[in-house]
Coordinates of C-alpha atoms in Angstrom, one line a residue:
X154 CA -68.7 -38.5 -21.4
X155 CA -69.8 -40.5 -18.7
X156 CA -71.3 -39.1 -15.2
X157 CA -71.1 -40.7 -11.8
X158 CA -72.3 -39.8 -8.6
X159 CA -69.7 -39.2 -5.8
X160 CA -71.1 -39.8 -2.5
X161 CA -70.3 -36.4 -1.2
X162 CA -71.2 -33.9 -3.7
X163 CA -72.9 -33.4 -6.9
X164 CA -72.2 -35.8 -10.2
X165 CA -68.6 -35.7 -11.2
X166 CA -67.7 -36.0 -14.6
X167 CA -65.5 -38.8 -15.4
X168 CA -63.2 -38.9 -18.6
X169 CA -61.6 -42.1 -20.0
X170 CA -59.4 -40.5 -22.2
X171 CA -56.3 -37.6 -21.8
X172 CA -53.8 -36.2 -23.8
X173 CA -50.9 -35.3 -21.7
X174 CA -48.3 -32.8 -22.6
X175 CA -45.3 -31.9 -20.5
X176 CA -44.6 -28.3 -20.1
X177 CA -41.3 -28.3 -18.8
X178 CA -39.8 -29.5 -22.3
X179 CA -37.5 -27.6 -24.1
X180 CA -36.7 -25.1 -21.4
X181 CA -33.9 -22.5 -21.2
X182 CA -32.6 -23.0 -17.7
X183 CA -30.2 -20.0 -16.1
X184 CA -29.2 -20.6 -12.1
X185 CA -32.0 -22.9 -11.8
X186 CA -34.7 -20.8 -12.8
X187 CA -36.6 -21.2 -16.2
X188 CA -36.4 -18.5 -18.8
X189 CA -39.6 -17.4 -20.6
X190 CA -41.7 -20.2 -22.4
X191 CA -41.0 -23.6 -22.9
X192 CA -41.2 -25.6 -26.1
X193 CA -43.6 -27.7 -24.1
X194 CA -45.8 -24.6 -23.0
X195 CA -45.9 -23.6 -26.9
X196 CA -47.1 -27.0 -27.9
X197 CA -49.4 -27.1 -25.3
X198 CA -51.1 -23.8 -26.5
X199 CA -50.9 -25.0 -30.3
X200 CA -52.7 -28.3 -29.1
X201 CA -55.4 -25.8 -27.1
X202 CA -55.7 -23.8 -30.1
X203 CA -56.6 -26.7 -32.6
X204 CA -58.4 -28.5 -30.3
X205 CA -61.0 -25.6 -30.4
X206 CA -62.4 -27.0 -33.6
X207 CA -61.7 -30.8 -32.8
X208 CA -64.5 -33.0 -32.5
X209 CA -63.3 -34.9 -29.4
X210 CA -62.2 -31.9 -27.7
X211 CA -65.0 -32.8 -24.5
X212 CA -64.0 -36.4 -24.4
X213 CA -60.3 -36.3 -24.8
X214 CA -59.4 -33.2 -22.6
X215 CA -55.7 -32.2 -22.8
X216 CA -54.1 -32.1 -19.5
X217 CA -50.6 -30.0 -18.9
X218 CA -48.1 -32.0 -16.8
X219 CA -45.1 -30.5 -15.0
X220 CA -42.2 -33.2 -16.2
X221 CA -42.6 -36.5 -18.0
X222 CA -38.9 -37.1 -17.3
X223 CA -38.0 -37.6 -21.0
X224 CA -36.0 -34.6 -21.2
X225 CA -33.6 -35.8 -23.7
X226 CA -36.4 -36.1 -26.3
X227 CA -38.6 -32.8 -26.0
X228 CA -41.2 -32.3 -26.5
X229 CA -43.4 -34.9 -25.1
X230 CA -46.6 -35.9 -25.3
X231 CA -48.7 -39.2 -24.2
X232 CA -52.3 -40.8 -24.8
X233 CA -53.9 -42.5 -21.9
X234 CA -57.4 -44.3 -21.8
X235 CA -59.1 -46.5 -19.7
X236 CA -58.4 -50.3 -20.3
X237 CA -55.8 -49.0 -23.0
X238 CA -52.4 -49.5 -24.2
X239 CA -50.5 -45.8 -22.9
X240 CA -48.5 -44.1 -25.5
X241 CA -45.2 -41.9 -24.8
X242 CA -44.0 -40.0 -27.7
X243 CA -41.0 -37.8 -28.0
X244 CA -39.0 -35.7 -30.1
X245 CA -41.5 -33.7 -31.2
X246 CA -41.5 -30.2 -33.0
X247 CA -42.9 -27.1 -31.1
X248 CA -44.4 -25.6 -34.3
X249 CA -45.4 -28.3 -36.8
X250 CA -46.4 -31.6 -34.8
X251 CA -49.9 -30.3 -32.9
X252 CA -52.4 -31.5 -36.2
X253 CA -50.6 -34.8 -36.2
X254 CA -50.8 -35.0 -32.3
X255 CA -54.3 -34.6 -32.6
X256 CA -54.9 -36.9 -35.5
X257 CA -53.2 -39.8 -33.8
X258 CA -55.3 -39.1 -30.5
X259 CA -58.4 -39.6 -32.8
X260 CA -57.1 -42.7 -34.1
X261 CA -55.9 -43.9 -30.5
X262 CA -59.8 -43.1 -29.2
X263 CA -61.2 -44.8 -32.1
X264 CA -59.5 -48.1 -31.2
X265 CA -60.9 -50.5 -28.1
X266 CA -57.4 -51.3 -27.1
X267 CA -55.6 -48.3 -28.2
X268 CA -53.3 -49.9 -30.3
X269 CA -51.8 -47.4 -32.8
X270 CA -49.3 -49.6 -35.7
X271 CA -46.6 -47.5 -36.9
X272 CA -47.8 -47.7 -40.8
X273 CA -51.3 -46.0 -39.0
X274 CA -49.5 -43.3 -37.1
X275 CA -49.1 -39.6 -38.6
X276 CA -45.2 -39.2 -39.6
X277 CA -44.0 -36.9 -36.5
X278 CA -45.3 -40.2 -34.3
X279 CA -43.9 -43.0 -36.3
X280 CA -40.6 -42.2 -35.0
X281 CA -41.1 -40.6 -31.8
X282 CA -42.3 -43.4 -29.9
X283 CA -40.3 -43.5 -26.2
X284 CA -43.0 -46.1 -24.6
X285 CA -46.0 -48.5 -24.9
X286 CA -47.2 -49.6 -21.7
X287 CA -50.0 -52.1 -21.2
X288 CA -53.4 -51.2 -19.7
X289 CA -53.0 -51.1 -16.1
X290 CA -55.7 -53.9 -15.5

């Protein structure tokens, strides 16, 4: 992980990758309020549990996002990295896709441009791609 000095405080860690997980996905709603735990929260918990043994846990943090606006394709995750393509994946099974997500994140991390060819992605991430977004700059 890269460390950079912040002008107002002590050194700050700069993370160049993130695995974003929609925590609102697969929610059950009643009268405008979410009931119980969402599918996204369950997937997030599975990912966090598996990531305890993941070699990239410090370099590729898992971050929860309130909503990724892909509600018809829950559960949804995204891989993003500085200077890389960003991928948005949906239609992920809550109970069985976490290990595939981390495996694919490892592939993404290893590629300088982040390109994840269909043939190289784990099965659950082959058909659920919602977007491939070019790097910002």
